[in-house]
Amino acid sequence: MRRRTPPPPAPLPQRDGVDPVRVRLPVGGAWATVREHLVERLTGAGPGMVEAMFAAGQVFGADGRAVPPDAPYRPGMYVWFHRELPAEEPVPFPVEVVYRDEHIVVADKPHFLATTPRGSHVAQTALARLRHELGLPALTAAHRLDRLTAGLVLFTVRPGERGAYQTLFRDRRVRKEYEAVAPYDPSLTLPRTVRSRIVKERGVPAAREIPGEPNAETRVELAGHRAGLGRYRLLPATGQTHQLRVHLAALGVPILGDPLYPEVTGPVPAGDFRRPLQLLARRLEFTDPVTGTHHAFTSGRELRAWTSYADWSGESRPPG
């Protein structure tokens, strides 16, 4: 099997921790110029945006030179450019570095901050911030947490080693422990292991459970309860999208602050950082595939609905 030739290195530096966009011109098509292809391909960039980029000399080839507007189309050619970043509401919470060596960075991510650039969240992500703050432009994420979930995330320093750390998660050789605050139900028998089949359809905000062979497994334990609230310890054996949120909602104890489960509610306005989802990636434990060192990390964050429900909710006591 012939190995795929890797793309050439980017001729542009990162901007605020965000990589330039790389486009490879496909084989086939009737485009006469590079510009014509990008106008058709980047329809979401806005009218006149591509022409303005070419006029300003902001589209570059692998040789580091600006691509002129009349440059002929060449299948397989790579071009790079920096996209205009969306207007993002700054997330006013720091990303804490729990551990750092020459191979990995373990960060304690706050609620509301995406792990990696995606959709409308680009510069306001843990990855972009850490690249900029630590001076590590090659930093990459070995896995992800939901934007609304806080806690520990593993990043890799060297691109060539990323696959080894991602394999840890794929092969379930990372012990992950989460903590959640949700209503307390005295009739719910715990501990228990929840198994179900979860699907997440593209463009649909919430995942759902369907009949079929289970692809998601979570051990649920009760760590404590008071005043109608439970503090739950969650040990996922798998990593399906929104798995913990889906499983607790299915048990009748949806996580506090969840805008999707059990029902999708209206979007929270940008800049509203009240009532964060009460879900925290508390611990990560694994044997480093590069150094052989055994690591066990614990988040220093607390779930406010448990430590002070009134502070989290603005109400004097939990409902019910």
mmCIF file of C-alpha atoms in Angstrom:
data_model
loop_
_atom_site.group_PDB
_atom_site.id
_atom_site.type_symbol
_atom_site.label_atom_id
_atom_site.label_comp_id
_atom_site.label_asym_id
_atom_site.label_seq_id
_atom_site.Cartn_x
_atom_site.Cartn_y
_atom_site.Cartn_z
ATOM 1 C CA MET A 1 0.000 0.000 0.000
ATOM 2 C CA ARG A 2 1.507 3.320 -1.083
ATOM 3 C CA ARG A 3 1.908 5.863 1.669
ATOM 4 C CA ARG A 4 0.189 9.199 1.225
ATOM 5 C CA THR A 5 2.616 12.081 0.727
ATOM 6 C CA PRO A 6 2.325 14.523 3.621
ATOM 7 C CA PRO A 7 1.455 18.135 2.782
ATOM 8 C CA PRO A 8 4.257 20.710 2.749
ATOM 9 C CA PRO A 9 4.742 22.856 5.859
ATOM 10 C CA ALA A 10 2.597 25.949 6.189
ATOM 11 C CA PRO A 11 4.283 29.108 4.838
ATOM 12 C CA LEU A 12 2.329 31.252 7.326
ATOM 13 C CA PRO A 13 2.770 31.424 11.103
ATOM 14 C CA GLN A 14 -0.097 30.925 13.509
ATOM 15 C CA ARG A 15 -2.169 33.927 14.473
ATOM 16 C CA ASP A 16 -3.205 34.083 18.143
ATOM 17 C CA GLY A 17 -2.596 30.346 18.418
ATOM 18 C CA VAL A 18 -4.764 29.543 15.364
ATOM 19 C CA ASP A 19 -3.303 27.738 12.344
ATOM 20 C CA PRO A 20 -3.777 29.140 8.845
ATOM 21 C CA VAL A 21 -6.355 27.389 6.679
ATOM 22 C CA ARG A 22 -4.846 24.883 4.237
ATOM 23 C CA VAL A 23 -6.660 24.020 0.996
ATOM 24 C CA ARG A 24 -5.592 21.337 -1.468
ATOM 25 C CA LEU A 25 -6.944 21.896 -4.978
ATOM 26 C CA PRO A 26 -8.817 18.750 -6.081
ATOM 27 C CA VAL A 27 -8.336 16.795 -9.272
ATOM 28 C CA GLY A 28 -11.012 17.513 -11.856
ATOM 29 C CA GLY A 29 -13.282 20.499 -12.226
ATOM 30 C CA ALA A 30 -13.474 23.295 -14.756
ATOM 31 C CA TRP A 31 -11.820 26.123 -12.837
ATOM 32 C CA ALA A 32 -9.404 28.234 -14.843
ATOM 33 C CA THR A 33 -7.750 29.895 -11.822
ATOM 34 C CA VAL A 34 -7.114 29.236 -8.154
ATOM 35 C CA ARG A 35 -9.283 32.251 -7.347
ATOM 36 C CA GLU A 36 -12.294 30.822 -9.222
ATOM 37 C CA HIS A 37 -12.075 27.589 -7.236
ATOM 38 C CA LEU A 38 -11.843 29.343 -3.878
ATOM 39 C CA VAL A 39 -14.774 31.634 -4.703
ATOM 40 C CA GLU A 40 -16.898 28.540 -5.362
ATOM 41 C CA ARG A 41 -15.499 26.538 -2.462
ATOM 42 C CA LEU A 42 -15.671 29.224 0.217
ATOM 43 C CA THR A 43 -19.259 30.258 -0.325
ATOM 44 C CA GLY A 44 -19.692 30.936 3.390
ATOM 45 C CA ALA A 45 -16.877 33.496 3.462
ATOM 46 C CA GLY A 46 -19.190 36.289 2.355
ATOM 47 C CA PRO A 47 -19.516 38.141 -0.965
ATOM 48 C CA GLY A 48 -16.254 39.598 -2.220
ATOM 49 C CA MET A 49 -14.199 38.108 0.618
ATOM 50 C CA VAL A 50 -12.072 35.820 -1.571
ATOM 51 C CA GLU A 51 -11.439 38.553 -4.135
ATOM 52 C CA ALA A 52 -10.384 40.895 -1.322
ATOM 53 C CA MET A 53 -7.948 38.296 0.031
ATOM 54 C CA PHE A 54 -6.286 37.910 -3.372
ATOM 55 C CA ALA A 55 -6.168 41.681 -3.905
ATOM 56 C CA ALA A 56 -4.448 42.091 -0.540
ATOM 57 C CA GLY A 57 -1.938 39.300 -1.228
ATOM 58 C CA GLN A 58 -3.264 37.116 1.614
ATOM 59 C CA VAL A 59 -3.374 33.763 -0.192
ATOM 60 C CA PHE A 60 -0.024 31.939 -0.223
ATOM 61 C CA GLY A 61 1.495 28.958 -1.990
ATOM 62 C CA ALA A 62 3.948 26.410 -0.584
ATOM 63 C CA ASP A 63 6.876 28.611 -1.702
ATOM 64 C CA GLY A 64 5.764 31.356 0.697
ATOM 65 C CA ARG A 65 4.779 33.748 -2.088
ATOM 66 C CA ALA A 66 1.395 35.374 -2.510
ATOM 67 C CA VAL A 67 -0.753 33.674 -5.159
ATOM 68 C CA PRO A 68 -1.857 36.231 -7.786
ATOM 69 C CA PRO A 69 -5.561 36.478 -8.694
ATOM 70 C CA ASP A 70 -4.919 35.080 -12.189
ATOM 71 C CA ALA A 71 -2.759 32.120 -11.068
ATOM 72 C CA PRO A 72 -3.803 29.083 -13.152
ATOM 73 C CA TYR A 73 -5.545 26.209 -11.443
ATOM 74 C CA ARG A 74 -3.241 23.246 -10.762
ATOM 75 C CA PRO A 75 -4.757 20.047 -9.299
ATOM 76 C CA GLY A 76 -2.990 18.991 -6.102
ATOM 77 C CA MET A 77 -1.645 22.478 -5.385
ATOM 78 C CA TYR A 78 -1.795 23.667 -1.766
ATOM 79 C CA VAL A 79 -2.680 27.200 -0.725
ATOM 80 C CA TRP A 80 -2.882 28.789 2.724
ATOM 81 C CA PHE A 81 -4.587 31.827 4.180
ATOM 82 C CA HIS A 82 -5.780 33.164 7.513
ATOM 83 C CA ARG A 83 -9.548 33.321 7.766
ATOM 84 C CA GLU A 84 -11.251 36.246 9.394
ATOM 85 C CA LEU A 85 -11.980 35.063 12.898
ATOM 86 C CA PRO A 86 -15.574 35.237 14.088
ATOM 87 C CA ALA A 87 -16.456 37.742 16.776
ATOM 88 C CA GLU A 88 -16.130 35.743 19.976
ATOM 89 C CA GLU A 89 -17.173 36.622 23.486
ATOM 90 C CA PRO A 90 -14.054 36.246 25.666
ATOM 91 C CA VAL A 91 -14.386 33.432 28.201
ATOM 92 C CA PRO A 92 -13.233 35.168 31.411
ATOM 93 C CA PHE A 93 -11.729 32.114 33.102
ATOM 94 C CA PRO A 94 -8.113 30.916 32.915
ATOM 95 C CA VAL A 95 -6.846 27.594 31.617
ATOM 96 C CA GLU A 96 -4.753 26.162 34.447
ATOM 97 C CA VAL A 97 -1.718 24.040 33.584
ATOM 98 C CA VAL A 98 -1.622 21.026 35.903
ATOM 99 C CA TYR A 99 1.474 19.387 34.411
ATOM 100 C CA ARG A 100 3.965 20.051 31.664
ATOM 101 C CA ASP A 101 7.008 18.241 30.317
ATOM 102 C CA GLU A 102 8.692 17.937 26.919
ATOM 103 C CA HIS A 103 6.008 15.536 25.678
ATOM 104 C CA ILE A 104 2.658 16.536 27.177
ATOM 105 C CA VAL A 105 0.682 19.355 28.756
ATOM 106 C CA VAL A 106 -2.231 18.542 31.061
ATOM 107 C CA ALA A 107 -4.612 21.476 31.413
ATOM 108 C CA ASP A 108 -7.575 22.116 33.704
ATOM 109 C CA LYS A 109 -10.141 23.627 31.328
ATOM 110 C CA PRO A 110 -12.894 25.936 32.588
ATOM 111 C CA HIS A 111 -16.557 25.665 31.696
ATOM 112 C CA PHE A 112 -17.661 27.457 28.478
ATOM 113 C CA LEU A 113 -14.265 27.145 26.747
ATOM 114 C CA ALA A 114 -14.049 24.799 23.747
ATOM 115 C CA THR A 115 -11.098 22.410 23.657
ATOM 116 C CA THR A 116 -10.122 22.995 20.000
ATOM 117 C CA PRO A 117 -11.200 25.409 17.239
ATOM 118 C CA ARG A 118 -14.567 24.448 15.810
ATOM 119 C CA GLY A 119 -17.440 26.385 14.284
ATOM 120 C CA SER A 120 -17.797 29.797 15.900
ATOM 121 C CA HIS A 121 -15.247 29.015 18.627
ATOM 122 C CA VAL A 122 -11.733 29.543 17.269
ATOM 123 C CA ALA A 123 -9.467 31.840 19.292
ATOM 124 C CA GLN A 124 -11.534 31.307 22.442
ATOM 125 C CA THR A 125 -10.409 27.703 22.822
ATOM 126 C CA ALA A 126 -8.087 25.947 25.236
ATOM 127 C CA LEU A 127 -5.748 24.898 22.418
ATOM 128 C CA ALA A 128 -5.343 28.385 20.930
ATOM 129 C CA ARG A 129 -4.829 29.929 24.363
ATOM 130 C CA LEU A 130 -2.221 27.397 25.444
ATOM 131 C CA ARG A 131 -0.291 27.634 22.177
ATOM 132 C CA HIS A 132 -0.083 31.389 22.647
ATOM 133 C CA GLU A 133 0.513 31.481 26.410
ATOM 134 C CA LEU A 134 3.071 28.645 26.529
ATOM 135 C CA GLY A 135 4.814 29.462 23.253
ATOM 136 C CA LEU A 136 4.072 25.973 21.869
ATOM 137 C CA PRO A 137 2.760 26.444 18.294
ATOM 138 C CA ALA A 138 2.824 22.681 17.593
ATOM 139 C CA LEU A 139 0.655 21.803 20.595
ATOM 140 C CA THR A 140 -2.281 19.511 19.733
ATOM 141 C CA ALA A 141 -5.111 17.900 21.698
ATOM 142 C CA ALA A 142 -5.021 14.146 22.318
ATOM 143 C CA HIS A 143 -8.759 14.125 23.095
ATOM 144 C CA ARG A 144 -11.589 16.605 23.724
ATOM 145 C CA LEU A 145 -14.030 17.734 26.345
ATOM 146 C CA ASP A 146 -17.354 19.336 25.503
ATOM 147 C CA ARG A 147 -17.267 23.122 25.613
ATOM 148 C CA LEU A 148 -19.650 23.134 28.579
ATOM 149 C CA THR A 149 -17.682 20.518 30.552
ATOM 150 C CA ALA A 150 -14.777 21.592 32.764
ATOM 151 C CA GLY A 151 -11.733 19.599 33.797
ATOM 152 C CA LEU A 152 -8.632 17.798 32.629
ATOM 153 C CA VAL A 153 -7.514 17.667 28.997
ATOM 154 C CA LEU A 154 -4.336 16.063 27.656
ATOM 155 C CA PHE A 155 -2.344 17.916 24.983
ATOM 156 C CA THR A 156 0.744 16.691 23.126
ATOM 157 C CA VAL A 157 3.808 18.868 22.511
ATOM 158 C CA ARG A 158 5.350 17.007 19.572
ATOM 159 C CA PRO A 159 3.167 16.285 16.511
ATOM 160 C CA GLY A 160 4.972 13.008 15.840
ATOM 161 C CA GLU A 161 3.942 11.671 19.253
ATOM 162 C CA ARG A 162 0.270 12.632 19.104
ATOM 163 C CA GLY A 163 -0.803 9.292 17.669
ATOM 164 C CA ALA A 164 0.701 7.364 20.581
ATOM 165 C CA TYR A 165 -1.341 9.364 23.091
ATOM 166 C CA GLN A 166 -4.520 9.238 21.016
ATOM 167 C CA THR A 167 -4.143 5.459 20.906
ATOM 168 C CA LEU A 168 -4.347 5.410 24.708
ATOM 169 C CA PHE A 169 -7.861 6.810 24.517
ATOM 170 C CA ARG A 170 -8.863 4.663 21.543
ATOM 171 C CA ASP A 171 -7.721 1.478 23.297
ATOM 172 C CA ARG A 172 -9.328 2.526 26.612
ATOM 173 C CA ARG A 173 -6.023 2.602 28.469
ATOM 174 C CA VAL A 174 -6.838 5.902 30.170
ATOM 175 C CA ARG A 175 -8.772 5.769 33.421
ATOM 176 C CA LYS A 176 -11.163 8.722 33.379
ATOM 177 C CA GLU A 177 -13.223 9.842 36.342
ATOM 178 C CA TYR A 178 -15.895 12.533 36.191
ATOM 179 C CA GLU A 179 -17.990 14.277 38.800
ATOM 180 C CA ALA A 180 -21.503 15.637 38.326
ATOM 181 C CA VAL A 181 -24.173 17.355 40.396
ATOM 182 C CA ALA A 182 -27.768 16.371 39.655
ATOM 183 C CA PRO A 183 -31.023 15.841 41.558
ATOM 184 C CA TYR A 184 -30.956 13.146 44.237
ATOM 185 C CA ASP A 185 -33.408 10.300 43.761
ATOM 186 C CA PRO A 186 -33.541 7.972 46.799
ATOM 187 C CA SER A 187 -35.299 5.313 44.711
ATOM 188 C CA LEU A 188 -32.394 5.101 42.246
ATOM 189 C CA THR A 189 -30.260 2.066 43.061
ATOM 190 C CA LEU A 190 -26.556 2.886 42.886
ATOM 191 C CA PRO A 191 -23.875 1.974 42.053
ATOM 192 C CA ARG A 192 -24.834 0.608 38.669
ATOM 193 C CA THR A 193 -23.376 0.266 35.189
ATOM 194 C CA VAL A 194 -25.399 1.843 32.398
ATOM 195 C CA ARG A 195 -25.058 0.442 28.892
ATOM 196 C CA SER A 196 -26.874 1.718 25.819
ATOM 197 C CA ARG A 197 -26.501 2.581 22.153
ATOM 198 C CA ILE A 198 -26.010 6.320 21.624
ATOM 199 C CA VAL A 199 -26.087 8.077 18.246
ATOM 200 C CA LYS A 200 -25.269 11.706 17.497
ATOM 201 C CA GLU A 201 -26.467 12.965 14.122
ATOM 202 C CA ARG A 202 -24.651 15.776 12.358
ATOM 203 C CA GLY A 203 -26.469 19.084 12.739
ATOM 204 C CA VAL A 204 -28.654 17.813 15.605
ATOM 205 C CA PRO A 205 -27.643 19.321 18.986
ATOM 206 C CA ALA A 206 -28.573 16.384 21.205
ATOM 207 C CA ALA A 207 -27.509 12.756 21.015
ATOM 208 C CA ARG A 208 -30.078 10.038 21.632
ATOM 209 C CA GLU A 209 -30.342 6.433 22.702
ATOM 210 C CA ILE A 210 -31.659 3.884 20.215
ATOM 211 C CA PRO A 211 -32.223 0.117 20.357
ATOM 212 C CA GLY A 212 -29.271 -2.017 19.379
ATOM 213 C CA GLU A 213 -25.877 -3.251 20.483
ATOM 214 C CA PRO A 214 -24.562 -0.972 23.277
ATOM 215 C CA ASN A 215 -21.689 1.316 22.289
ATOM 216 C CA ALA A 216 -21.641 3.368 25.515
ATOM 217 C CA GLU A 217 -20.921 2.217 29.055
ATOM 218 C CA THR A 218 -20.784 4.257 32.269
ATOM 219 C CA ARG A 219 -20.469 3.199 35.890
ATOM 220 C CA VAL A 220 -22.507 5.562 38.065
ATOM 221 C CA GLU A 221 -21.830 5.910 41.787
ATOM 222 C CA LEU A 222 -23.312 8.208 44.411
ATOM 223 C CA ALA A 223 -20.538 10.109 46.214
ATOM 224 C CA GLY A 224 -22.903 12.022 48.491
ATOM 225 C CA HIS A 225 -26.237 13.798 48.747
ATOM 226 C CA ARG A 226 -27.805 16.691 50.608
ATOM 227 C CA ALA A 227 -30.733 19.094 50.250
ATOM 228 C CA GLY A 228 -32.177 17.240 47.277
ATOM 229 C CA LEU A 229 -28.911 17.195 45.310
ATOM 230 C CA GLY A 230 -26.633 14.276 44.545
ATOM 231 C CA ARG A 231 -22.922 14.302 43.807
ATOM 232 C CA TYR A 232 -22.222 11.543 41.335
ATOM 233 C CA ARG A 233 -18.972 9.793 40.447
ATOM 234 C CA LEU A 234 -18.937 8.712 36.801
ATOM 235 C CA LEU A 235 -16.511 6.197 35.321
ATOM 236 C CA PRO A 236 -16.957 5.960 31.533
ATOM 237 C CA ALA A 237 -15.589 2.876 29.796
ATOM 238 C CA THR A 238 -16.352 4.411 26.382
ATOM 239 C CA GLY A 239 -16.333 7.930 24.949
ATOM 240 C CA GLN A 240 -19.493 8.552 22.951
ATOM 241 C CA THR A 241 -20.550 12.178 22.408
ATOM 242 C CA HIS A 242 -22.482 13.495 25.450
ATOM 243 C CA GLN A 243 -22.424 9.984 26.938
ATOM 244 C CA LEU A 244 -22.475 10.998 30.615
ATOM 245 C CA ARG A 245 -25.151 13.613 30.059
ATOM 246 C CA VAL A 246 -27.336 11.152 28.153
ATOM 247 C CA HIS A 247 -26.935 8.387 30.727
ATOM 248 C CA LEU A 248 -27.745 10.526 33.770
ATOM 249 C CA ALA A 249 -30.759 12.036 32.018
ATOM 250 C CA ALA A 250 -31.956 8.519 31.144
ATOM 251 C CA LEU A 251 -31.719 7.599 34.837
ATOM 252 C CA GLY A 252 -34.012 10.521 35.661
ATOM 253 C CA VAL A 253 -31.307 12.681 37.232
ATOM 254 C CA PRO A 254 -30.180 15.131 34.496
ATOM 255 C CA ILE A 255 -27.054 17.123 35.262
ATOM 256 C CA LEU A 256 -27.716 20.619 36.573
ATOM 257 C CA GLY A 257 -27.252 23.361 33.994
ATOM 258 C CA ASP A 258 -27.631 21.045 30.994
ATOM 259 C CA PRO A 259 -29.275 22.886 28.050
ATOM 260 C CA LEU A 260 -29.765 19.692 26.002
ATOM 261 C CA TYR A 261 -30.861 16.892 28.319
ATOM 262 C CA PRO A 262 -33.527 15.825 29.001
ATOM 263 C CA GLU A 263 -34.916 18.602 26.761
ATOM 264 C CA VAL A 264 -33.270 21.080 24.409
ATOM 265 C CA THR A 265 -33.785 24.603 25.728
ATOM 266 C CA GLY A 266 -33.181 27.960 24.058
ATOM 267 C CA PRO A 267 -29.542 28.998 23.462
ATOM 268 C CA VAL A 268 -27.826 30.885 26.261
ATOM 269 C CA PRO A 269 -26.874 34.427 25.179
ATOM 270 C CA ALA A 270 -23.191 35.017 24.467
ATOM 271 C CA GLY A 271 -21.471 36.311 27.553
ATOM 272 C CA ASP A 272 -23.880 34.618 29.970
ATOM 273 C CA PHE A 273 -21.582 32.499 32.117
ATOM 274 C CA ARG A 274 -24.074 31.810 34.875
ATOM 275 C CA ARG A 275 -25.148 28.308 35.828
ATOM 276 C CA PRO A 276 -22.407 26.291 34.092
ATOM 277 C CA LEU A 277 -23.078 22.631 33.395
ATOM 278 C CA GLN A 278 -22.232 20.792 36.607
ATOM 279 C CA LEU A 279 -19.955 18.222 35.003
ATOM 280 C CA LEU A 280 -16.236 17.993 35.693
ATOM 281 C CA ALA A 281 -13.493 15.724 34.315
ATOM 282 C CA ARG A 282 -11.969 15.128 37.747
ATOM 283 C CA ARG A 283 -9.152 12.606 37.133
ATOM 284 C CA LEU A 284 -6.952 11.245 34.348
ATOM 285 C CA GLU A 285 -4.700 8.256 34.945
ATOM 286 C CA PHE A 286 -2.490 6.501 32.392
ATOM 287 C CA THR A 287 0.956 5.154 31.637
ATOM 288 C CA ASP A 288 2.848 7.476 29.312
ATOM 289 C CA PRO A 289 3.399 5.612 26.014
ATOM 290 C CA VAL A 290 6.602 7.556 25.312
ATOM 291 C CA THR A 291 8.363 7.706 28.694
ATOM 292 C CA GLY A 292 6.716 4.801 30.530
ATOM 293 C CA THR A 293 5.894 7.081 33.467
ATOM 294 C CA HIS A 294 2.660 6.419 35.345
ATOM 295 C CA HIS A 295 0.602 9.614 35.579
ATOM 296 C CA ALA A 296 -2.388 10.413 37.767
ATOM 297 C CA PHE A 297 -3.798 13.950 37.604
ATOM 298 C CA THR A 298 -6.644 15.568 39.555
ATOM 299 C CA SER A 299 -8.569 18.718 38.675
ATOM 300 C CA GLY A 300 -8.481 21.510 41.215
ATOM 301 C CA ARG A 301 -11.889 22.836 40.186
ATOM 302 C CA GLU A 302 -15.096 22.522 42.183
ATOM 303 C CA LEU A 303 -18.700 22.243 41.064
ATOM 304 C CA ARG A 304 -20.406 25.322 42.468
ATOM 305 C CA ALA A 305 -23.862 23.815 42.706
ATOM 306 C CA TRP A 306 -22.429 21.413 45.299
ATOM 307 C CA THR A 307 -20.220 23.807 47.232
ATOM 308 C CA SER A 308 -22.796 26.641 47.168
ATOM 309 C CA TYR A 309 -26.053 26.071 45.346
ATOM 310 C CA ALA A 310 -27.144 29.659 45.939
ATOM 311 C CA ASP A 311 -23.941 30.993 44.376
ATOM 312 C CA TRP A 312 -24.404 28.800 41.302
ATOM 313 C CA SER A 313 -28.137 29.319 40.792
ATOM 314 C CA GLY A 314 -28.948 32.672 42.359
ATOM 315 C CA GLU A 315 -31.615 30.872 44.406
ATOM 316 C CA SER A 316 -31.594 30.188 48.121
ATOM 317 C CA ARG A 317 -32.297 26.449 47.899
ATOM 318 C CA PRO A 318 -32.591 23.635 45.336
ATOM 319 C CA PRO A 319 -36.068 23.061 43.888
ATOM 320 C CA GLY A 320 -38.103 20.261 45.444
#
